[in-house]
Amino acid sequence: MSSAPHFVQGMGLFSATAIVMGSMIGSGIFIVSADMSRVLGSPALLIAAWLVTALMTIIGALSYGELAAMMPKAGGQYVYLRESLGPIWGFLYGWTLFAVIQTGTVAAVGVAFGKFLGVFFPSVSQTNWIWHVGSGNVGLSTANLTAIVMITLLTYLNTRGIKLGAAVQNVFTSAKVLALLGVIAVGFVAKNATAILTNFGAGWENFWAGSGWGVRHPVGIGSFLGLGGGSAMVGIFTVVAVVQVGSLFSSDSWNNVTFTAGEIRNPKRNLPLSLAIGTGTVLLLYIACNFVYLSVLPMTAIQNAPQDRVATAVMQVAFGPVGAKLMAAAILISTFGCANGILLSGARVYYAMSRDGLFFKSTGVLDAKTGVPKNSLWMQWGWTCLLCLSGSYGQLLDYVMFAVLVFYVLTIVGLFVLRRTRPDVPRPYKAFGYPVLPALYIVMATWICGVLLRYKPQYTWPGLLLVLLGVPVYWVWKRRAASSTL
């Protein structure tokens, strides 16, 4: 009698770490520092913003390490929320993940892949329409067709088994880390005396300019449904919180490795280690990249980089016109590997939801031959492709990023809850610095959420509304699950 299909533990520490790093590194690090610099106006505050991101992400990863070692199950963060705060919180996270977070990220990364492929093949463009609806971005262009082809290829590869999906991730994560190291190396070779003088000064006095405790910074106040609008003068704690939209979410998706816990060998050891090693390495590279930007480009050049492509501007200083193509090649590698990591891991959450009766039944089935949730992968593929055609994924991602941060806070709150409600459950790894560091994360993230609610309501309230739309959906699924057991 053959046994039921089960997950294959085909990933070791290297593969798990590759998922952490590969899911984090997309195209954000090459772009977001331009907008951050325009708001901050200070080299020191730019580095400070990335240091805040590094501190929060590493504390978050170390806190998740305890939960991952305690509950090494497919679904990761969904399971942690379900077990600590209750099923509805896990569902709301999974709902938002499927609706926008995971699928919208892959759609955005896929179209970015097509956009940068256009550097080598000009016919690949977001404005080269094959089929177009109205005057907006709805339809099939050569850029989003490229995205759909890439997403289809990666989904197919991941249906062939976890070992193949992990191998693709290992190769492309290694390549993108080398690409980041290449950008950092260029910074040493192409140092610009003007940039160094402007951004640092003879005694670093220019580096610290504009970063004093008493300095006030102008910040625009977004509007939503008639609320907000105008501008305000704020202190450094507020202005650094405002720009975390860029740096925090360029460093996001590190939690994706927890979704694949059922396929990692010795997860009680390898999951916490992969989270610590992966996030620490990526954030060190990110901070080094920003010092490179400041060493090669004056602050005004960073702020006014064409289409915000700061890294491309650095490569052009070093290599001239060839630099743009070198950077485009690096971003192609980065986006391909990023999309693979996110596709691979996301399907495991919908599988876990289905096993709880809270998602389509077919997504809770493992393939008998490969041991992967093939149906879940293809359902994720279908919705992601629709988002590519809709042209709205980028805006949806802007809206939902606030909710992502709220779910991080709730999950770490769950860490405290489980310490109280399940004190005797084995914890092979305990969160470093508990309770101080996890509490510090909650305080910092809550402050950022409050600032974003005040100054960027157009990006916060829509995300909360999207999450709340999941409440009636939860009760529908719950009733369906109850009726099916009668």
Tab-separated table of C-alpha atoms in Angstrom:
chain	number	residue	atom	x	y	z
A	1	MET	CA	0.000	0.000	0.000
A	2	SER	CA	1.566	3.300	-1.084
A	3	SER	CA	1.773	6.149	1.411
A	4	ALA	CA	0.020	9.475	0.874
A	5	PRO	CA	1.987	12.197	-0.964
A	6	HIS	CA	4.160	14.218	1.373
A	7	PHE	CA	6.588	17.120	1.217
A	8	VAL	CA	10.136	16.182	0.251
A	9	GLN	CA	12.779	17.646	2.534
A	10	GLY	CA	15.010	18.625	-0.351
A	11	MET	CA	16.545	21.864	0.927
A	12	GLY	CA	19.491	22.311	3.234
A	13	LEU	CA	20.873	25.446	4.885
A	14	PHE	CA	22.340	26.865	1.663
A	15	SER	CA	19.060	26.527	-0.251
A	16	ALA	CA	17.022	27.968	2.630
A	17	THR	CA	19.394	30.931	2.874
A	18	ALA	CA	19.176	31.380	-0.899
A	19	ILE	CA	15.389	31.712	-0.595
A	20	VAL	CA	15.791	34.384	2.108
A	21	MET	CA	18.330	36.372	0.105
A	22	GLY	CA	16.836	35.738	-3.321
A	23	SER	CA	13.354	36.825	-2.238
A	24	MET	CA	14.721	40.012	-0.661
A	25	ILE	CA	16.918	41.202	-3.529
A	26	GLY	CA	14.778	42.465	-6.388
A	27	SER	CA	15.158	45.803	-8.136
A	28	GLY	CA	14.436	48.067	-5.142
A	29	ILE	CA	18.006	48.492	-3.913
A	30	PHE	CA	18.980	49.829	-7.343
A	31	ILE	CA	16.213	52.471	-7.334
A	32	VAL	CA	14.608	53.535	-4.026
A	33	SER	CA	17.529	55.553	-2.653
A	34	ALA	CA	16.729	58.318	-5.152
A	35	ASP	CA	13.288	59.040	-3.701
A	36	MET	CA	14.548	58.527	-0.145
A	37	SER	CA	17.291	61.098	-0.756
A	38	ARG	CA	14.808	63.650	-2.096
A	39	VAL	CA	12.808	63.427	1.133
A	40	LEU	CA	15.755	63.202	3.547
A	41	GLY	CA	18.175	65.637	1.880
A	42	SER	CA	21.069	64.368	3.992
A	43	PRO	CA	23.697	61.649	3.412
A	44	ALA	CA	23.685	60.760	7.110
A	45	LEU	CA	19.900	60.377	7.202
A	46	LEU	CA	19.970	58.211	4.071
A	47	ILE	CA	22.368	55.792	5.775
A	48	ALA	CA	20.395	56.099	9.035
A	49	ALA	CA	17.187	55.062	7.236
A	50	TRP	CA	18.868	51.940	5.872
A	51	LEU	CA	20.349	51.187	9.315
A	52	VAL	CA	16.854	51.400	10.833
A	53	THR	CA	15.650	48.988	8.153
A	54	ALA	CA	18.564	46.657	8.906
A	55	LEU	CA	17.915	46.722	12.657
A	56	MET	CA	14.192	46.060	12.281
A	57	THR	CA	14.589	43.328	9.674
A	58	ILE	CA	17.235	41.447	11.645
A	59	ILE	CA	15.218	41.676	14.889
A	60	GLY	CA	12.169	40.457	12.961
A	61	ALA	CA	14.099	37.569	11.440
A	62	LEU	CA	15.557	36.512	14.810
A	63	SER	CA	12.082	36.653	16.368
A	64	TYR	CA	10.592	34.601	13.535
A	65	GLY	CA	13.417	32.115	14.073
A	66	GLU	CA	11.862	31.017	17.363
A	67	LEU	CA	8.440	30.549	15.766
A	68	ALA	CA	9.948	28.707	12.791
A	69	ALA	CA	11.881	26.278	14.982
A	70	MET	CA	8.858	25.792	17.232
A	71	MET	CA	6.405	25.170	14.363
A	72	PRO	CA	8.360	23.979	11.285
A	73	LYS	CA	5.258	23.543	9.142
A	74	ALA	CA	4.332	24.492	5.587
A	75	GLY	CA	2.675	27.901	5.589
A	76	GLY	CA	5.078	29.600	7.986
A	77	GLN	CA	3.746	33.003	9.030
A	78	TYR	CA	0.165	31.931	8.302
A	79	VAL	CA	0.592	29.103	10.837
A	80	TYR	CA	2.202	31.386	13.445
A	81	LEU	CA	-0.707	33.850	13.277
A	82	ARG	CA	-3.272	31.052	13.336
A	83	GLU	CA	-1.729	29.391	16.379
A	84	SER	CA	-1.039	32.548	18.385
A	85	LEU	CA	-3.898	34.943	17.613
A	86	GLY	CA	-6.539	32.686	16.068
A	87	PRO	CA	-7.614	31.312	12.654
A	88	ILE	CA	-9.098	34.564	11.359
A	89	TRP	CA	-5.761	36.381	11.667
A	90	GLY	CA	-3.977	33.649	9.792
A	91	PHE	CA	-6.629	33.751	7.089
A	92	LEU	CA	-6.492	37.542	6.719
A	93	TYR	CA	-2.754	37.264	6.193
A	94	GLY	CA	-3.129	34.454	3.644
A	95	TRP	CA	-5.975	36.300	1.898
A	96	THR	CA	-3.898	39.460	1.509
A	97	LEU	CA	-0.889	37.392	0.468
A	98	PHE	CA	-2.798	35.727	-2.378
A	99	ALA	CA	-4.761	38.803	-3.437
A	100	VAL	CA	-1.814	41.173	-3.709
A	101	ILE	CA	1.315	40.689	-1.591
A	102	GLN	CA	2.756	37.586	-3.223
A	103	THR	CA	1.056	37.667	-6.613
A	104	GLY	CA	1.327	41.444	-7.029
A	105	THR	CA	5.014	41.350	-6.148
A	106	VAL	CA	5.683	38.657	-8.745
A	107	ALA	CA	3.690	40.625	-11.336
A	108	ALA	CA	5.675	43.788	-10.606
A	109	VAL	CA	8.990	41.928	-10.636
A	110	GLY	CA	8.022	40.156	-13.863
A	111	VAL	CA	7.158	43.380	-15.676
A	112	ALA	CA	10.395	44.930	-14.362
A	113	PHE	CA	12.164	41.952	-15.969
A	114	GLY	CA	10.451	42.758	-19.279
A	115	LYS	CA	11.244	46.449	-18.920
A	116	PHE	CA	14.967	45.846	-18.458
A	117	LEU	CA	15.028	43.206	-21.177
A	118	GLY	CA	13.983	46.089	-23.406
A	119	VAL	CA	17.457	47.580	-22.940
A	120	PHE	CA	18.752	44.738	-25.124
A	121	PHE	CA	15.625	44.206	-27.250
A	122	PRO	CA	13.837	47.549	-27.790
A	123	SER	CA	10.687	45.847	-29.081
A	124	VAL	CA	10.064	44.644	-25.502
A	125	SER	CA	8.308	47.644	-24.008
A	126	GLN	CA	5.362	48.541	-21.780
A	127	THR	CA	4.070	50.793	-24.568
A	128	ASN	CA	4.384	48.230	-27.377
A	129	TRP	CA	0.841	46.874	-27.205
A	130	ILE	CA	-0.322	43.578	-28.658
A	131	TRP	CA	-3.802	44.032	-27.200
A	132	HIS	CA	-4.861	47.247	-25.443
A	133	VAL	CA	-8.008	48.218	-23.547
A	134	GLY	CA	-8.849	51.924	-23.371
A	135	SER	CA	-6.178	54.505	-22.626
A	136	GLY	CA	-4.782	53.008	-19.420
A	137	ASN	CA	-2.348	50.171	-18.730
A	138	VAL	CA	-4.831	47.312	-19.161
A	139	GLY	CA	-3.924	44.846	-21.889
A	140	LEU	CA	-1.071	42.776	-23.260
A	141	SER	CA	2.178	44.567	-24.080
A	142	THR	CA	5.441	42.947	-25.075
A	143	ALA	CA	6.773	43.734	-21.576
A	144	ASN	CA	3.998	42.007	-19.658
A	145	LEU	CA	3.960	39.185	-22.212
A	146	THR	CA	7.610	38.666	-21.300
A	147	ALA	CA	6.583	38.707	-17.637
A	148	ILE	CA	3.900	36.068	-18.237
A	149	VAL	CA	6.342	33.842	-20.148
A	150	MET	CA	8.878	34.120	-17.311
A	151	ILE	CA	6.236	33.431	-14.633
A	152	THR	CA	4.957	30.424	-16.612
A	153	LEU	CA	8.455	28.995	-17.002
A	154	LEU	CA	9.277	29.405	-13.305
A	155	THR	CA	5.927	27.951	-12.221
A	156	TYR	CA	6.475	24.929	-14.458
A	157	LEU	CA	10.004	24.396	-13.113
A	158	ASN	CA	8.684	24.519	-9.554
A	159	THR	CA	6.021	21.895	-10.319
A	160	ARG	CA	8.840	19.490	-11.200
A	161	GLY	CA	9.937	19.211	-7.583
A	162	ILE	CA	11.456	21.222	-4.757
A	163	LYS	CA	15.013	20.216	-5.635
A	164	LEU	CA	14.777	21.766	-9.111
A	165	GLY	CA	13.096	24.918	-7.774
A	166	ALA	CA	15.757	25.225	-5.086
A	167	ALA	CA	18.550	24.659	-7.632
A	168	VAL	CA	17.239	27.534	-9.779
A	169	GLN	CA	17.097	29.692	-6.653
A	170	ASN	CA	20.639	28.782	-5.611
A	171	VAL	CA	22.092	29.673	-9.017
A	172	PHE	CA	20.310	33.002	-9.407
A	173	THR	CA	20.783	34.096	-5.802
A	174	SER	CA	24.513	33.456	-6.128
A	175	ALA	CA	24.555	35.433	-9.381
A	176	LYS	CA	22.673	38.415	-7.955
A	177	VAL	CA	24.894	38.550	-4.863
A	178	LEU	CA	27.892	38.643	-7.204
A	179	ALA	CA	26.169	41.457	-9.121
A	180	LEU	CA	25.722	43.471	-5.921
A	181	LEU	CA	29.343	42.833	-4.995
A	182	GLY	CA	30.238	44.073	-8.476
A	183	VAL	CA	28.415	47.361	-7.874
A	184	ILE	CA	30.234	47.718	-4.546
A	185	ALA	CA	33.585	46.977	-6.197
A	186	VAL	CA	32.863	49.642	-8.815
A	187	GLY	CA	32.468	52.106	-5.948
A	188	PHE	CA	36.076	51.571	-4.947
A	189	VAL	CA	37.321	51.933	-8.519
A	190	ALA	CA	35.136	54.831	-9.657
A	191	LYS	CA	35.318	57.071	-6.596
A	192	ASN	CA	34.386	60.604	-7.564
A	193	ALA	CA	36.326	63.376	-5.814
A	194	THR	CA	33.455	65.812	-6.333
A	195	ALA	CA	30.915	63.383	-4.863
A	196	ILE	CA	33.113	62.606	-1.863
A	197	LEU	CA	33.718	66.286	-1.175
A	198	THR	CA	30.025	67.131	-1.562
A	199	ASN	CA	28.626	64.209	0.435
A	200	PHE	CA	31.317	63.804	3.073
A	201	GLY	CA	33.609	66.833	3.192
A	202	ALA	CA	37.152	66.971	4.498
A	203	GLY	CA	36.101	66.094	8.056
A	204	TRP	CA	32.753	64.438	7.275
A	205	GLU	CA	31.007	67.703	8.129
A	206	ASN	CA	28.926	67.530	4.908
A	207	PHE	CA	27.873	63.971	5.695
A	208	TRP	CA	26.201	65.115	8.923
A	209	ALA	CA	24.691	68.288	7.466
A	210	GLY	CA	20.918	68.398	7.870
A	211	SER	CA	20.812	65.525	10.358
A	212	GLY	CA	20.778	67.429	13.652
A	213	TRP	CA	18.133	66.705	16.268
A	214	GLY	CA	16.620	70.155	15.895
A	215	VAL	CA	16.544	70.245	12.082
A	216	ARG	CA	13.057	70.273	10.551
A	217	HIS	CA	12.333	68.590	7.212
A	218	PRO	CA	9.495	69.326	4.777
A	219	VAL	CA	7.217	66.338	4.134
A	220	GLY	CA	4.231	66.241	1.834
A	221	ILE	CA	0.980	64.926	3.290
A	222	GLY	CA	-0.900	62.643	0.927
A	223	SER	CA	-4.684	62.630	0.673
A	224	PHE	CA	-7.309	59.892	0.736
A	225	LEU	CA	-11.044	60.496	0.325
A	226	GLY	CA	-10.516	64.192	0.939
A	227	LEU	CA	-8.401	63.675	4.054
A	228	GLY	CA	-4.887	65.061	4.290
A	229	GLY	CA	-3.119	67.183	1.741
A	230	GLY	CA	-0.554	69.951	2.101
A	231	SER	CA	2.823	69.644	3.791
A	232	ALA	CA	4.419	69.750	7.227
A	233	MET	CA	7.808	70.347	8.840
A	234	VAL	CA	8.882	67.294	10.851
A	235	GLY	CA	11.843	66.067	12.907
A	236	ILE	CA	14.316	63.340	12.031
A	237	PHE	CA	12.394	60.469	13.678
A	238	THR	CA	9.340	61.257	11.584
A	239	VAL	CA	11.132	61.876	8.282
A	240	VAL	CA	13.144	58.646	8.609
A	241	ALA	CA	9.890	56.769	9.308
A	242	VAL	CA	8.263	58.276	6.207
A	243	VAL	CA	10.973	56.931	3.863
A	244	GLN	CA	10.819	53.428	5.344
A	245	VAL	CA	8.227	52.712	2.647
A	246	GLY	CA	11.207	52.442	0.295
A	247	SER	CA	13.909	50.773	2.364
A	248	LEU	CA	11.797	48.388	4.451
A	249	PHE	CA	9.969	47.003	1.491
A	250	SER	CA	13.060	46.734	-0.667
A	251	SER	CA	14.168	44.401	2.121
A	252	ASP	CA	10.866	42.546	2.370
A	253	SER	CA	9.976	38.899	1.649
A	254	TRP	CA	12.696	37.532	3.954
A	255	ASN	CA	9.883	35.676	5.746
A	256	ASN	CA	9.099	33.595	2.638
A	257	VAL	CA	11.472	30.846	3.699
A	258	THR	CA	9.146	30.047	6.616
A	259	PHE	CA	6.441	29.070	4.101
A	260	THR	CA	8.644	26.189	2.907
A	261	ALA	CA	9.425	24.776	6.364
A	262	GLY	CA	8.016	21.365	5.474
A	263	GLU	CA	10.672	20.930	2.766
A	264	ILE	CA	13.772	21.978	4.703
A	265	ARG	CA	16.064	19.383	6.246
A	266	ASN	CA	16.491	19.805	9.999
A	267	PRO	CA	14.219	22.897	9.995
A	268	LYS	CA	14.574	23.488	13.722
A	269	ARG	CA	18.225	24.367	13.068
A	270	ASN	CA	18.304	25.502	9.455
A	271	LEU	CA	15.307	27.838	9.473
A	272	PRO	CA	16.558	30.198	12.216
A	273	LEU	CA	20.085	30.074	10.781
A	274	SER	CA	18.932	30.858	7.239
A	275	LEU	CA	16.892	33.823	8.484
A	276	ALA	CA	19.836	35.258	10.428
A	277	ILE	CA	22.493	34.644	7.765
A	278	GLY	CA	20.294	35.685	4.828
A	279	THR	CA	18.941	38.942	6.233
A	280	GLY	CA	22.278	39.943	7.762
A	281	THR	CA	24.180	39.405	4.504
A	282	VAL	CA	21.658	41.219	2.296
A	283	LEU	CA	21.351	44.233	4.576
A	284	LEU	CA	25.124	44.549	4.852
A	285	LEU	CA	25.265	44.591	1.044
A	286	TYR	CA	22.475	47.178	0.894
A	287	ILE	CA	24.222	49.564	3.277
A	288	ALA	CA	27.498	49.130	1.373
A	289	CYS	CA	25.663	49.925	-1.897
A	290	ASN	CA	24.380	53.189	-0.450
A	291	PHE	CA	27.886	54.209	0.601
A	292	VAL	CA	28.936	53.455	-2.992
A	293	TYR	CA	26.183	55.721	-4.320
A	294	LEU	CA	27.433	58.509	-2.046
A	295	SER	CA	31.054	57.914	-3.101
A	296	VAL	CA	30.341	58.092	-6.840
A	297	LEU	CA	27.412	60.527	-7.190
A	298	PRO	CA	26.837	63.911	-5.529
A	299	MET	CA	23.624	64.041	-3.498
A	300	THR	CA	21.850	66.056	-6.196
A	301	ALA	CA	22.734	63.389	-8.786
A	302	ILE	CA	21.284	60.673	-6.550
A	303	GLN	CA	18.124	62.712	-6.039
A	304	ASN	CA	17.736	63.357	-9.766
A	305	ALA	CA	18.882	60.023	-11.211
A	306	PRO	CA	16.962	59.385	-14.474
A	307	GLN	CA	13.886	57.267	-13.634
A	308	ASP	CA	15.405	56.913	-10.132
A	309	ARG	CA	17.964	54.381	-11.438
A	310	VAL	CA	20.750	55.277	-9.025
A	311	ALA	CA	22.799	52.113	-9.575
A	312	THR	CA	22.626	52.602	-13.348
A	313	ALA	CA	23.956	56.154	-12.921
A	314	VAL	CA	26.866	54.744	-10.880
A	315	MET	CA	27.681	52.188	-13.574
A	316	GLN	CA	27.563	54.871	-16.269
A	317	VAL	CA	30.124	56.937	-14.362
A	318	ALA	CA	32.369	53.870	-14.231
A	319	PHE	CA	31.828	52.403	-17.710
A	320	GLY	CA	30.033	55.013	-19.805
A	321	PRO	CA	27.087	53.868	-21.970
A	322	VAL	CA	28.060	50.214	-21.458
A	323	GLY	CA	27.286	50.700	-17.768
A	324	ALA	CA	23.544	50.904	-18.438
A	325	LYS	CA	23.589	47.507	-20.129
A	326	LEU	CA	25.698	45.975	-17.364
A	327	MET	CA	23.204	47.229	-14.799
A	328	ALA	CA	20.251	46.006	-16.875
A	329	ALA	CA	21.837	42.540	-17.024
A	330	ALA	CA	22.312	42.557	-13.230
A	331	ILE	CA	18.667	43.528	-12.682
A	332	LEU	CA	17.479	40.808	-15.084
A	333	ILE	CA	19.340	38.238	-12.992
A	334	SER	CA	18.028	39.779	-9.781
A	335	THR	CA	14.370	39.910	-10.827
A	336	PHE	CA	14.410	36.370	-12.256
A	337	GLY	CA	15.745	34.921	-9.010
A	338	CYS	CA	13.410	37.076	-6.908
A	339	ALA	CA	10.331	35.899	-8.834
A	340	ASN	CA	11.372	32.263	-8.457
A	341	GLY	CA	11.782	32.502	-4.679
A	342	ILE	CA	8.423	34.215	-4.211
A	343	LEU	CA	6.554	31.809	-6.512
A	344	LEU	CA	8.115	28.758	-4.863
A	345	SER	CA	7.239	29.814	-1.326
A	346	GLY	CA	3.832	31.456	-1.742
A	347	ALA	CA	2.113	28.300	-2.986
A	348	ARG	CA	2.853	26.611	0.357
A	349	VAL	CA	0.695	29.153	2.221
A	350	TYR	CA	-2.379	28.491	0.071
A	351	TYR	CA	-1.739	24.754	0.565
A	352	ALA	CA	-1.800	25.241	4.352
A	353	MET	CA	-4.962	27.372	4.150
A	354	SER	CA	-6.675	24.693	2.081
A	355	ARG	CA	-5.764	21.998	4.605
A	356	ASP	CA	-7.598	24.128	7.186
A	357	GLY	CA	-10.658	24.337	4.923
A	358	LEU	CA	-10.046	28.036	4.218
A	359	PHE	CA	-9.111	27.916	0.537
A	360	PHE	CA	-9.930	25.927	-2.591
A	361	LYS	CA	-9.750	22.212	-1.813
A	362	SER	CA	-7.597	21.396	-4.853
A	363	THR	CA	-4.746	23.621	-3.599
A	364	GLY	CA	-4.360	21.387	-0.535
A	365	VAL	CA	-3.269	18.382	-2.594
A	366	LEU	CA	0.370	17.383	-3.079
A	367	ASP	CA	1.472	15.855	-6.366
A	368	ALA	CA	2.002	12.117	-5.892
A	369	LYS	CA	5.235	12.102	-7.904
A	370	THR	CA	7.003	15.335	-6.917
A	371	GLY	CA	5.520	16.080	-3.497
A	372	VAL	CA	4.834	19.741	-4.363
A	373	PRO	CA	1.480	21.602	-4.235
A	374	LYS	CA	1.158	21.693	-8.030
A	375	ASN	CA	-2.441	22.944	-8.076
A	376	SER	CA	-1.558	25.732	-5.673
A	377	LEU	CA	1.335	26.792	-7.909
A	378	TRP	CA	-0.878	26.944	-11.003
A	379	MET	CA	-3.665	28.839	-9.206
A	380	GLN	CA	-1.076	31.376	-8.045
A	381	TRP	CA	0.180	31.550	-11.651
A	382	GLY	CA	-3.306	32.308	-12.997
A	383	TRP	CA	-4.024	35.200	-10.651
A	384	THR	CA	-0.516	36.619	-11.095
A	385	CYS	CA	-0.904	36.653	-14.884
A	386	LEU	CA	-4.246	38.464	-14.562
A	387	LEU	CA	-2.550	41.096	-12.404
A	388	CYS	CA	0.123	41.484	-15.090
A	389	LEU	CA	-2.626	42.237	-17.635
A	390	SER	CA	-4.554	44.527	-15.279
A	391	GLY	CA	-1.773	47.090	-15.016
A	392	SER	CA	-2.854	47.810	-11.444
A	393	TYR	CA	-0.442	45.592	-9.482
A	394	GLY	CA	2.000	48.421	-8.773
A	395	GLN	CA	-0.676	50.603	-7.210
A	396	LEU	CA	-2.087	47.646	-5.278
A	397	LEU	CA	1.369	46.916	-3.875
A	398	ASP	CA	1.708	50.531	-2.730
A	399	TYR	CA	-1.596	50.160	-0.924
A	400	VAL	CA	-0.818	46.851	0.757
A	401	MET	CA	2.710	47.470	2.029
A	402	PHE	CA	1.377	49.135	5.167
A	403	ALA	CA	-0.662	45.999	5.858
A	404	VAL	CA	2.486	43.873	5.423
A	405	LEU	CA	4.130	45.801	8.255
A	406	VAL	CA	1.016	45.399	10.431
A	407	PHE	CA	1.154	41.605	9.938
A	408	TYR	CA	4.830	41.589	10.956
A	409	VAL	CA	3.879	43.389	14.175
A	410	LEU	CA	1.004	40.981	14.837
A	411	THR	CA	3.249	37.958	14.292
A	412	ILE	CA	5.821	39.218	16.802
A	413	VAL	CA	2.995	40.005	19.231
A	414	GLY	CA	2.100	36.330	18.707
A	415	LEU	CA	5.578	35.398	19.922
A	416	PHE	CA	4.756	36.981	23.307
A	417	VAL	CA	1.319	35.314	23.339
A	418	LEU	CA	2.785	31.843	22.711
A	419	ARG	CA	5.424	32.309	25.415
A	420	ARG	CA	2.520	32.825	27.835
A	421	THR	CA	-0.029	30.308	26.498
A	422	ARG	CA	2.348	27.503	25.501
A	423	PRO	CA	5.328	27.781	27.826
A	424	ASP	CA	6.104	24.044	27.733
A	425	VAL	CA	6.286	23.606	23.953
A	426	PRO	CA	9.884	22.774	22.924
A	427	ARG	CA	11.735	25.766	21.516
A	428	PRO	CA	14.967	24.581	19.847
A	429	TYR	CA	15.856	28.226	19.271
A	430	LYS	CA	14.731	31.163	21.398
A	431	ALA	CA	14.502	34.695	20.028
A	432	PHE	CA	17.736	36.576	20.659
A	433	GLY	CA	17.257	39.455	23.098
A	434	TYR	CA	13.723	38.426	24.144
A	435	PRO	CA	11.719	40.290	25.375
A	436	VAL	CA	13.610	43.544	24.769
A	437	LEU	CA	14.426	43.250	21.054
A	438	PRO	CA	11.048	41.884	19.915
A	439	ALA	CA	9.361	44.638	21.971
A	440	LEU	CA	11.662	47.200	20.335
A	441	TYR	CA	10.547	45.947	16.919
A	442	ILE	CA	6.888	46.356	17.881
A	443	VAL	CA	7.520	49.907	19.119
A	444	MET	CA	9.521	50.920	16.017
A	445	ALA	CA	7.110	49.334	13.541
A	446	THR	CA	4.082	50.805	15.325
A	447	TRP	CA	5.686	54.253	15.182
A	448	ILE	CA	6.294	53.856	11.444
A	449	CYS	CA	2.700	52.692	10.928
A	450	GLY	CA	1.418	55.733	12.820
A	451	VAL	CA	3.587	58.098	10.766
A	452	LEU	CA	2.449	56.488	7.504
A	453	LEU	CA	-1.207	56.766	8.546
A	454	ARG	CA	-0.647	60.468	9.155
A	455	TYR	CA	1.536	61.430	6.203
A	456	LYS	CA	0.774	58.777	3.561
A	457	PRO	CA	-2.938	57.987	3.996
A	458	GLN	CA	-3.240	57.225	0.280
A	459	TYR	CA	-0.978	54.183	0.821
A	460	THR	CA	-2.326	53.024	4.197
A	461	TRP	CA	-6.109	53.145	4.417
A	462	PRO	CA	-6.688	51.300	1.102
A	463	GLY	CA	-4.433	48.489	2.346
A	464	LEU	CA	-6.395	48.203	5.578
A	465	LEU	CA	-9.656	48.121	3.632
A	466	LEU	CA	-8.296	45.315	1.438
A	467	VAL	CA	-7.426	43.298	4.549
A	468	LEU	CA	-10.878	43.919	6.055
A	469	LEU	CA	-12.517	42.676	2.853
A	470	GLY	CA	-11.121	39.303	3.867
A	471	VAL	CA	-13.364	39.134	6.959
A	472	PRO	CA	-16.590	38.202	5.110
A	473	VAL	CA	-14.564	35.901	2.844
A	474	TYR	CA	-13.263	34.121	5.955
A	475	TRP	CA	-16.789	33.462	7.242
A	476	VAL	CA	-17.836	32.113	3.835
A	477	TRP	CA	-14.932	29.644	3.805
A	478	LYS	CA	-15.535	28.751	7.456
A	479	ARG	CA	-19.172	27.916	6.757
A	480	ARG	CA	-18.206	25.879	3.714
A	481	ALA	CA	-15.689	23.930	5.785
A	482	ALA	CA	-18.285	23.326	8.520
A	483	SER	CA	-20.956	22.152	6.059
A	484	SER	CA	-18.545	19.762	4.325
A	485	THR	CA	-17.887	17.956	7.618
A	486	LEU	CA	-21.566	17.405	8.397
